[in-house]
PDB file of C-alpha atoms in Angstrom:
ATOM      1  CA  MET A 935     -42.571 -16.990  41.491  1.00  0.00           C
ATOM      2  CA  SER A 936     -39.711 -15.099  39.219  1.00  0.00           C
ATOM      3  CA  THR A 937     -37.137 -12.105  39.869  1.00  0.00           C
ATOM      4  CA  THR A 938     -39.972 -10.089  37.202  1.00  0.00           C
ATOM      5  CA  GLN A 939     -43.338 -11.491  38.632  1.00  0.00           C
ATOM      6  CA  LEU A 940     -41.717 -10.375  42.784  1.00  0.00           C
ATOM      7  CA  LEU A 941     -41.002  -6.462  41.287  1.00  0.00           C
ATOM      8  CA  LEU A 942     -44.124  -7.298  39.888  1.00  0.00           C
ATOM      9  CA  LEU A 943     -46.000  -7.881  43.152  1.00  0.00           C
ATOM     10  CA  ALA A 944     -44.417  -4.437  44.381  1.00  0.00           C
ATOM     11  CA  ALA A 945     -45.357  -2.396  42.038  1.00  0.00           C
ATOM     12  CA  VAL A 946     -48.766  -2.857  42.393  1.00  0.00           C
ATOM     13  CA  THR A 947     -47.944  -3.113  46.338  1.00  0.00           C
ATOM     14  CA  PHE A 948     -46.745   0.757  46.304  1.00  0.00           C
ATOM     15  CA  GLY A 949     -49.768   1.577  44.453  1.00  0.00           C
ATOM     16  CA  ALA A 950     -52.480   0.084  46.131  1.00  0.00           C
ATOM     17  CA  ALA A 951     -50.897   1.286  49.463  1.00  0.00           C
ATOM     18  CA  TYR A 952     -50.810   4.597  48.311  1.00  0.00           C
ATOM     19  CA  ILE A 953     -54.409   4.813  47.316  1.00  0.00           C
ATOM     20  CA  ARG A 954     -54.689   3.418  51.178  1.00  0.00           C
ATOM     21  CA  GLY A 955     -52.450   6.251  52.749  1.00  0.00           C
ATOM     22  CA  LEU A 956     -54.671   8.704  49.946  1.00  0.00           C
ATOM     23  CA  THR A 957     -58.601   7.121  51.555  1.00  0.00           C
ATOM     24  CA  GLY A 958     -58.098   4.728  53.707  1.00  0.00           C
ATOM     25  CA  PHE A 959     -59.247   2.088  51.935  1.00  0.00           C
ATOM     26  CA  GLY A 960     -58.683   0.337  48.801  1.00  0.00           C
ATOM     27  CA  MET A 961     -55.295  -1.621  49.538  1.00  0.00           C
ATOM     28  CA  ALA A 962     -56.894  -5.343  49.242  1.00  0.00           C
ATOM     29  CA  ILE A 963     -59.502  -4.029  46.965  1.00  0.00           C
ATOM     30  CA  ILE A 964     -56.499  -3.404  44.244  1.00  0.00           C
ATOM     31  CA  LEU A 965     -54.276  -6.040  45.654  1.00  0.00           C
ATOM     32  CA  VAL A 966     -56.643  -9.213  45.691  1.00  0.00           C
ATOM     33  CA  PRO A 967     -57.512  -8.715  41.336  1.00  0.00           C
ATOM     34  CA  LEU A 968     -54.530  -7.874  40.421  1.00  0.00           C
ATOM     35  CA  PHE A 969     -52.030 -10.304  42.580  1.00  0.00           C
ATOM     36  CA  GLY A 970     -54.490 -13.244  41.500  1.00  0.00           C
ATOM     37  CA  LEU A 971     -53.144 -13.265  37.834  1.00  0.00           C
ATOM     38  CA  ILE A 972     -49.544 -14.244  39.302  1.00  0.00           C
ATOM     39  CA  VAL A 973     -50.880 -16.227  42.940  1.00  0.00           C
ATOM     40  CA  LYS A 974     -53.736 -18.715  43.369  1.00  0.00           C
ATOM     41  CA  PRO A 975     -56.898 -16.409  44.682  1.00  0.00           C
ATOM     42  CA  GLY A 976     -56.926 -17.810  48.054  1.00  0.00           C
ATOM     43  CA  GLU A 977     -53.234 -17.071  48.258  1.00  0.00           C
ATOM     44  CA  ALA A 978     -53.742 -12.918  47.137  1.00  0.00           C
ATOM     45  CA  VAL A 979     -56.156 -12.769  49.795  1.00  0.00           C
ATOM     46  CA  VAL A 980     -53.725 -14.301  52.671  1.00  0.00           C
ATOM     47  CA  ILE A 981     -50.889 -12.314  51.263  1.00  0.00           C
ATOM     48  CA  ALA A 982     -53.346  -8.730  51.134  1.00  0.00           C
ATOM     49  CA  ILE A 983     -54.938  -9.513  54.669  1.00  0.00           C
ATOM     50  CA  LEU A 984     -51.283  -9.875  55.798  1.00  0.00           C
ATOM     51  CA  LEU A 985     -49.788  -7.191  54.583  1.00  0.00           C
ATOM     52  CA  GLN A 986     -52.811  -4.906  55.654  1.00  0.00           C
ATOM     53  CA  ALA A 987     -51.615  -6.898  59.878  1.00  0.00           C
ATOM     54  CA  LEU A 988     -48.672  -5.131  58.935  1.00  0.00           C
ATOM     55  CA  ILE A 989     -49.098  -1.400  58.306  1.00  0.00           C
ATOM     56  CA  GLY A 990     -52.252  -1.176  60.728  1.00  0.00           C
ATOM     57  CA  PRO A 991     -49.631  -0.200  63.403  1.00  0.00           C
ATOM     58  CA  VAL A 992     -48.851   2.359  61.556  1.00  0.00           C
ATOM     59  CA  GLY A 993     -50.124   6.193  62.064  1.00  0.00           C
ATOM     60  CA  LEU A 994     -52.578   4.021  65.642  1.00  0.00           C
ATOM     61  CA  LYS A 995     -52.008   6.934  67.237  1.00  0.00           C
ATOM     62  CA  ALA A 996     -53.357   9.272  65.369  1.00  0.00           C
ATOM     63  CA  ILE A 997     -56.312   6.711  63.836  1.00  0.00           C
ATOM     64  CA  LEU A 998     -57.371   6.811  67.606  1.00  0.00           C
ATOM     65  CA  ALA A 999     -58.075  10.364  67.758  1.00  0.00           C
ATOM     66  CA  ASP A1000     -59.497  10.801  64.463  1.00  0.00           C
ATOM     67  CA  ALA A1001     -61.826   7.726  63.904  1.00  0.00           C
ATOM     68  CA  HIS A1002     -65.553   7.557  65.607  1.00  0.00           C
ATOM     69  CA  ARG A1003     -64.768   4.929  68.130  1.00  0.00           C
ATOM     70  CA  PRO A1004     -68.290   3.997  69.271  1.00  0.00           C
ATOM     71  CA  SER A1005     -69.722   2.714  65.355  1.00  0.00           C
ATOM     72  CA  ALA A1006     -65.323   2.312  64.157  1.00  0.00           C
ATOM     73  CA  LEU A1007     -65.201  -0.463  67.526  1.00  0.00           C
ATOM     74  CA  THR A1008     -68.794  -2.091  67.318  1.00  0.00           C
ATOM     75  CA  ILE A1009     -67.890  -2.981  63.564  1.00  0.00           C
ATOM     76  CA  ALA A1010     -64.835  -4.409  64.179  1.00  0.00           C
ATOM     77  CA  ALA A1011     -66.352  -6.825  66.937  1.00  0.00           C
ATOM     78  CA  PHE A1012     -68.890  -8.066  64.533  1.00  0.00           C
ATOM     79  CA  ALA A1013     -66.252  -8.533  61.836  1.00  0.00           C
ATOM     80  CA  VAL A1014     -63.891 -10.279  64.210  1.00  0.00           C
ATOM     81  CA  LEU A1015     -66.421 -12.304  64.964  1.00  0.00           C
ATOM     82  CA  ALA A1016     -67.579 -13.374  61.592  1.00  0.00           C
ATOM     83  CA  THR A1017     -63.712 -13.891  59.638  1.00  0.00           C
ATOM     84  CA  PRO A1018     -63.231 -17.251  60.153  1.00  0.00           C
ATOM     85  CA  LEU A1019     -66.529 -18.327  58.861  1.00  0.00           C
ATOM     86  CA  GLY A1020     -65.112 -15.967  55.576  1.00  0.00           C
ATOM     87  CA  ILE A1021     -62.036 -18.684  55.895  1.00  0.00           C
ATOM     88  CA  PHE A1022     -63.973 -21.384  55.922  1.00  0.00           C
ATOM     89  CA  LEU A1023     -65.754 -20.825  53.299  1.00  0.00           C
ATOM     90  CA  LEU A1024     -62.983 -19.738  51.001  1.00  0.00           C
ATOM     91  CA  MET A1025     -61.555 -23.190  51.588  1.00  0.00           C
ATOM     92  CA  GLN A1026     -64.767 -24.971  50.535  1.00  0.00           C
ATOM     93  CA  THR A1027     -64.322 -22.739  46.528  1.00  0.00           C
ATOM     94  CA  THR A1028     -62.643 -23.560  43.717  1.00  0.00           C
ATOM     95  CA  PRO A1029     -60.382 -20.911  42.838  1.00  0.00           C
ATOM     96  CA  ASP A1030     -63.087 -20.227  39.963  1.00  0.00           C
ATOM     97  CA  VAL A1031     -65.980 -19.338  41.619  1.00  0.00           C
ATOM     98  CA  ALA A1032     -63.565 -17.412  43.920  1.00  0.00           C
ATOM     99  CA  ARG A1033     -62.497 -15.517  41.053  1.00  0.00           C
ATOM    100  CA  VAL A1034     -65.432 -14.928  39.904  1.00  0.00           C
ATOM    101  CA  LEU A1035     -67.362 -13.991  43.871  1.00  0.00           C
ATOM    102  CA  ILE A1036     -64.644 -11.993  43.934  1.00  0.00           C
ATOM    103  CA  ALA A1037     -65.560  -9.814  40.829  1.00  0.00           C
ATOM    104  CA  VAL A1038     -68.402  -9.273  42.213  1.00  0.00           C
ATOM    105  CA  ILE A1039     -67.794  -8.045  45.399  1.00  0.00           C
ATOM    106  CA  ALA A1040     -65.661  -5.494  43.883  1.00  0.00           C
ATOM    107  CA  ILE A1041     -68.606  -4.354  41.482  1.00  0.00           C
ATOM    108  CA  ALA A1042     -70.444  -4.380  44.410  1.00  0.00           C
ATOM    109  CA  ALA A1043     -68.123  -2.233  46.392  1.00  0.00           C
ATOM    110  CA  PHE A1044     -68.364   0.239  43.654  1.00  0.00           C
ATOM    111  CA  LEU A1045     -72.635   0.525  43.380  1.00  0.00           C
ATOM    112  CA  LEU A1046     -72.723   1.280  46.802  1.00  0.00           C
ATOM    113  CA  VAL A1047     -70.603   3.956  46.562  1.00  0.00           C
ATOM    114  CA  LEU A1048     -72.699   5.474  44.431  1.00  0.00           C
ATOM    115  CA  LEU A1049     -76.171   6.258  46.224  1.00  0.00           C
ATOM    116  CA  PRO A1050     -76.786   9.340  47.724  1.00  0.00           C
ATOM    117  CA  GLN A1051     -75.698  10.496  51.175  1.00  0.00           C
ATOM    118  CA  ARG A1052     -77.803   9.675  54.042  1.00  0.00           C
ATOM    119  CA  GLY A1053     -79.472  11.793  56.341  1.00  0.00           C
ATOM    120  CA  ALA A1054     -77.599  13.799  59.166  1.00  0.00           C
ATOM    121  CA  LEU A1055     -78.537  10.733  61.801  1.00  0.00           C
ATOM    122  CA  ARG A1056     -75.772   8.597  62.028  1.00  0.00           C
ATOM    123  CA  PRO A1057     -76.220   4.952  61.460  1.00  0.00           C
ATOM    124  CA  GLY A1058     -78.430   2.848  64.303  1.00  0.00           C
ATOM    125  CA  PRO A1059     -77.203  -0.464  65.622  1.00  0.00           C
ATOM    126  CA  LYS A1060     -78.321  -2.796  63.645  1.00  0.00           C
ATOM    127  CA  GLU A1061     -76.848  -1.618  60.669  1.00  0.00           C
ATOM    128  CA  THR A1062     -73.867  -1.173  62.496  1.00  0.00           C
ATOM    129  CA  ALA A1063     -73.675  -4.401  63.444  1.00  0.00           C
ATOM    130  CA  LEU A1064     -74.369  -6.068  60.005  1.00  0.00           C
ATOM    131  CA  THR A1065     -72.459  -3.880  58.574  1.00  0.00           C
ATOM    132  CA  GLY A1066     -69.482  -5.563  61.236  1.00  0.00           C
ATOM    133  CA  ILE A1067     -70.927  -9.150  60.157  1.00  0.00           C
ATOM    134  CA  ALA A1068     -70.579  -8.919  56.611  1.00  0.00           C
ATOM    135  CA  ALA A1069     -67.031  -6.930  56.896  1.00  0.00           C
ATOM    136  CA  GLY A1070     -65.923 -10.177  58.682  1.00  0.00           C
ATOM    137  CA  ILE A1071     -66.894 -12.750  56.036  1.00  0.00           C
ATOM    138  CA  LEU A1072     -65.614 -11.048  53.467  1.00  0.00           C
ATOM    139  CA  THR A1073     -62.141 -10.154  54.705  1.00  0.00           C
ATOM    140  CA  GLY A1074     -62.495 -13.888  55.390  1.00  0.00           C
ATOM    141  CA  PHE A1075     -63.106 -14.667  51.710  1.00  0.00           C
ATOM    142  CA  ALA A1076     -61.911 -12.202  50.282  1.00  0.00           C
ATOM    143  CA  ALA A1077     -59.545  -9.442  52.002  1.00  0.00           C
ATOM    144  CA  MET A1078     -61.546  -7.091  50.663  1.00  0.00           C
ATOM    145  CA  PRO A1079     -64.206  -5.475  54.628  1.00  0.00           C
ATOM    146  CA  GLY A1080     -64.213  -2.270  52.801  1.00  0.00           C
ATOM    147  CA  PRO A1081     -67.665  -3.139  50.720  1.00  0.00           C
ATOM    148  CA  PRO A1082     -69.557  -2.579  52.883  1.00  0.00           C
ATOM    149  CA  VAL A1083     -67.758  -0.581  55.516  1.00  0.00           C
ATOM    150  CA  VAL A1084     -66.623   2.221  52.465  1.00  0.00           C
ATOM    151  CA  PRO A1085     -70.091   3.036  51.519  1.00  0.00           C
ATOM    152  CA  PHE A1086     -71.531   2.730  55.525  1.00  0.00           C
ATOM    153  CA  TYR A1087     -69.143   5.826  56.245  1.00  0.00           C
ATOM    154  CA  LEU A1088     -69.153   7.254  52.842  1.00  0.00           C
ATOM    155  CA  ARG A1089     -72.911   7.549  52.923  1.00  0.00           C
ATOM    156  CA  GLN A1090     -72.186  10.125  56.117  1.00  0.00           C
ATOM    157  CA  PRO A1091     -72.221  13.432  55.637  1.00  0.00           C
ATOM    158  CA  ILE A1092     -69.591  13.532  57.647  1.00  0.00           C
ATOM    159  CA  PRO A1093     -64.977  14.921  57.595  1.00  0.00           C
ATOM    160  CA  PRO A1094     -62.913  12.408  54.749  1.00  0.00           C
ATOM    161  CA  LYS A1095     -60.628  12.650  57.678  1.00  0.00           C
ATOM    162  CA  GLU A1096     -63.054  10.952  60.245  1.00  0.00           C
ATOM    163  CA  ALA A1097     -64.132   8.476  57.351  1.00  0.00           C
ATOM    164  CA  ARG A1098     -60.663   7.539  56.619  1.00  0.00           C
ATOM    165  CA  ALA A1099     -58.930   7.200  60.543  1.00  0.00           C
ATOM    166  CA  SER A1100     -62.582   5.054  61.326  1.00  0.00           C
ATOM    167  CA  MET A1101     -62.127   2.703  58.021  1.00  0.00           C
ATOM    168  CA  MET A1102     -58.930   1.892  58.754  1.00  0.00           C
ATOM    169  CA  LEU A1103     -58.940   1.364  63.444  1.00  0.00           C
ATOM    170  CA  VAL A1104     -61.802  -1.073  61.014  1.00  0.00           C
ATOM    171  CA  PHE A1105     -59.458  -2.761  58.338  1.00  0.00           C
ATOM    172  CA  PHE A1106     -57.045  -3.385  60.738  1.00  0.00           C
ATOM    173  CA  ALA A1107     -58.954  -5.465  63.374  1.00  0.00           C
ATOM    174  CA  THR A1108     -60.498  -7.625  60.588  1.00  0.00           C
ATOM    175  CA  ALA A1109     -56.620  -8.142  59.177  1.00  0.00           C
ATOM    176  CA  ILE A1110     -55.502  -9.375  63.120  1.00  0.00           C
ATOM    177  CA  ALA A1111     -58.589 -11.881  62.479  1.00  0.00           C
ATOM    178  CA  GLY A1112     -57.825 -12.528  59.843  1.00  0.00           C
ATOM    179  CA  THR A1113     -54.068 -13.296  59.819  1.00  0.00           C
ATOM    180  CA  ILE A1114     -54.936 -15.381  62.807  1.00  0.00           C
ATOM    181  CA  SER A1115     -57.931 -17.459  61.641  1.00  0.00           C
ATOM    182  CA  ALA A1116     -55.634 -17.988  58.055  1.00  0.00           C
ATOM    183  CA  PHE A1117     -52.745 -20.124  59.912  1.00  0.00           C
ATOM    184  CA  VAL A1118     -55.680 -21.923  62.587  1.00  0.00           C
ATOM    185  CA  LEU A1119     -57.362 -23.037  59.344  1.00  0.00           C
ATOM    186  CA  GLY A1120     -53.758 -23.773  57.631  1.00  0.00           C
ATOM    187  CA  LEU A1121     -54.849 -21.468  54.481  1.00  0.00           C
ATOM    188  CA  ALA A1122     -51.640 -19.257  54.792  1.00  0.00           C
ATOM    189  CA  ASN A1123     -48.036 -20.780  55.952  1.00  0.00           C
ATOM    190  CA  GLY A1124     -44.251 -19.737  56.034  1.00  0.00           C
ATOM    191  CA  ARG A1125     -43.940 -18.747  52.351  1.00  0.00           C
ATOM    192  CA  LEU A1126     -46.767 -16.310  52.820  1.00  0.00           C
ATOM    193  CA  LEU A1127     -45.475 -14.730  55.429  1.00  0.00           C
ATOM    194  CA  TRP A1128     -42.130 -14.272  53.717  1.00  0.00           C
ATOM    195  CA  LEU A1129     -43.278 -13.373  50.584  1.00  0.00           C
ATOM    196  CA  SER A1130     -45.572 -10.400  52.266  1.00  0.00           C
ATOM    197  CA  LEU A1131     -42.398  -9.908  54.647  1.00  0.00           C
ATOM    198  CA  LEU A1132     -41.071  -9.429  50.931  1.00  0.00           C
ATOM    199  CA  LEU A1133     -43.624  -6.348  49.871  1.00  0.00           C
ATOM    200  CA  PHE A1134     -44.091  -4.427  53.250  1.00  0.00           C
ATOM    201  CA  PRO A1135     -41.166  -1.731  52.390  1.00  0.00           C
ATOM    202  CA  SER A1136     -43.701  -1.409  49.651  1.00  0.00           C
ATOM    203  CA  VAL A1137     -46.305  -0.722  51.258  1.00  0.00           C
ATOM    204  CA  LEU A1138     -44.335   1.259  53.912  1.00  0.00           C
ATOM    205  CA  LEU A1139     -43.318   3.310  51.756  1.00  0.00           C
ATOM    206  CA  GLY A1140     -47.109   4.176  49.383  1.00  0.00           C
ATOM    207  CA  ASN A1141     -48.175   4.248  52.819  1.00  0.00           C
ATOM    208  CA  TRP A1142     -46.419   7.075  53.641  1.00  0.00           C
ATOM    209  CA  LEU A1143     -46.783   9.008  50.739  1.00  0.00           C
ATOM    210  CA  GLY A1144     -50.698   8.787  49.783  1.00  0.00           C
ATOM    211  CA  ALA A1145     -50.858   9.694  54.549  1.00  0.00           C
ATOM    212  CA  LYS A1146     -48.553  12.157  53.196  1.00  0.00           C
ATOM    213  CA  SER A1147     -51.486  13.801  50.351  1.00  0.00           C
ATOM    214  CA  CYS A1148     -54.145  13.230  52.531  1.00  0.00           C
ATOM    215  CA  GLY A1149     -55.736  16.386  53.300  1.00  0.00           C
ATOM    216  CA  LYS A1150     -54.983  18.383  50.575  1.00  0.00           C
ATOM    217  CA  VAL A1151     -57.811  17.312  48.313  1.00  0.00           C
ATOM    218  CA  PRO A1152     -60.938  18.331  48.842  1.00  0.00           C
ATOM    219  CA  PRO A1153     -64.064  16.652  50.257  1.00  0.00           C
ATOM    220  CA  THR A1154     -65.323  16.161  46.748  1.00  0.00           C
ATOM    221  CA  VAL A1155     -62.266  14.974  45.159  1.00  0.00           C
ATOM    222  CA  TRP A1156     -62.028  13.033  47.898  1.00  0.00           C
ATOM    223  CA  ARG A1157     -64.805  10.947  47.037  1.00  0.00           C
ATOM    224  CA  SER A1158     -65.163  10.838  43.389  1.00  0.00           C
ATOM    225  CA  CYS A1159     -61.213   9.364  44.284  1.00  0.00           C
ATOM    226  CA  VAL A1160     -63.127   6.844  46.319  1.00  0.00           C
ATOM    227  CA  ALA A1161     -65.529   5.647  43.809  1.00  0.00           C
ATOM    228  CA  GLY A1162     -62.745   5.857  40.652  1.00  0.00           C
ATOM    229  CA  ILE A1163     -60.603   3.298  42.594  1.00  0.00           C
ATOM    230  CA  LEU A1164     -63.563   1.139  42.981  1.00  0.00           C
ATOM    231  CA  GLY A1165     -64.698   1.179  39.942  1.00  0.00           C
ATOM    232  CA  LEU A1166     -60.961   0.461  38.379  1.00  0.00           C
ATOM    233  CA  ALA A1167     -61.041  -2.734  41.197  1.00  0.00           C
ATOM    234  CA  GLY A1168     -64.197  -3.815  39.846  1.00  0.00           C
ATOM    235  CA  ILE A1169     -63.639  -3.564  36.238  1.00  0.00           C
ATOM    236  CA  SER A1170     -60.296  -5.224  36.751  1.00  0.00           C
ATOM    237  CA  ALA A1171     -61.755  -8.455  38.240  1.00  0.00           C
ATOM    238  CA  VAL A1172     -63.626  -8.860  35.178  1.00  0.00           C
ATOM    239  CA  VAL A1173     -60.859  -8.735  32.348  1.00  0.00           C
ATOM    240  CA  ARG A1174     -59.468 -11.185  34.966  1.00  0.00           C
ATOM    241  CA  LEU A1175     -62.443 -13.534  34.741  1.00  0.00           C
ATOM    242  CA  LEU A1176     -61.869 -12.925  30.726  1.00  0.00           C
ATOM    243  CA  THR A1177     -58.547 -13.528  30.517  1.00  0.00           C
TER     244      THR A1177
END
């Protein structure tokens, strides 16, 4: 990999990490399609998973305090169990097919966020469990647990602070599961781990700046920002397919 390519990856990583710090999600949804311009889809997925695992402990005490832990921990538990299945499916999929599916996932996430908010009642156990299973499969296949998790929280009339923390708690758990599964199943290796460590300072800086901005943005603007991020990620994935 050339120095120019590495710097480009670092710039993309910084931007994605800023979005993560601001909204609580979006890093992998942005990273995987754009990293796929430089590395293979499977490698892009592994790098995104490793970076999420590395950044996960940052601010974990505040995340645990702000999150809706009953739903977040339930989703995380089912997601952890389902993540190896996603890794296995990725290993059985050709790069071209993987790119198509990743693009579909990114676009579907954008469309789901546009759905109207549900009522005051929180989702029941069945929907929570299904969200976790879907998040786990998508973590292993595309490093994108967000498409089912983000609409789950954003369609509830809850403060952005609670939604952000709940999503970050789920994503940390799926990143741990994804990292372990990727190494056990042979998709991850030392080279990708080293590359992730090189990119980690960009993640730390971007996440810190994004977190500083969190809370200063009105809820309506925050939700619009989330939808816009998903839309841009879907567009970038489609562009990748056409180039």
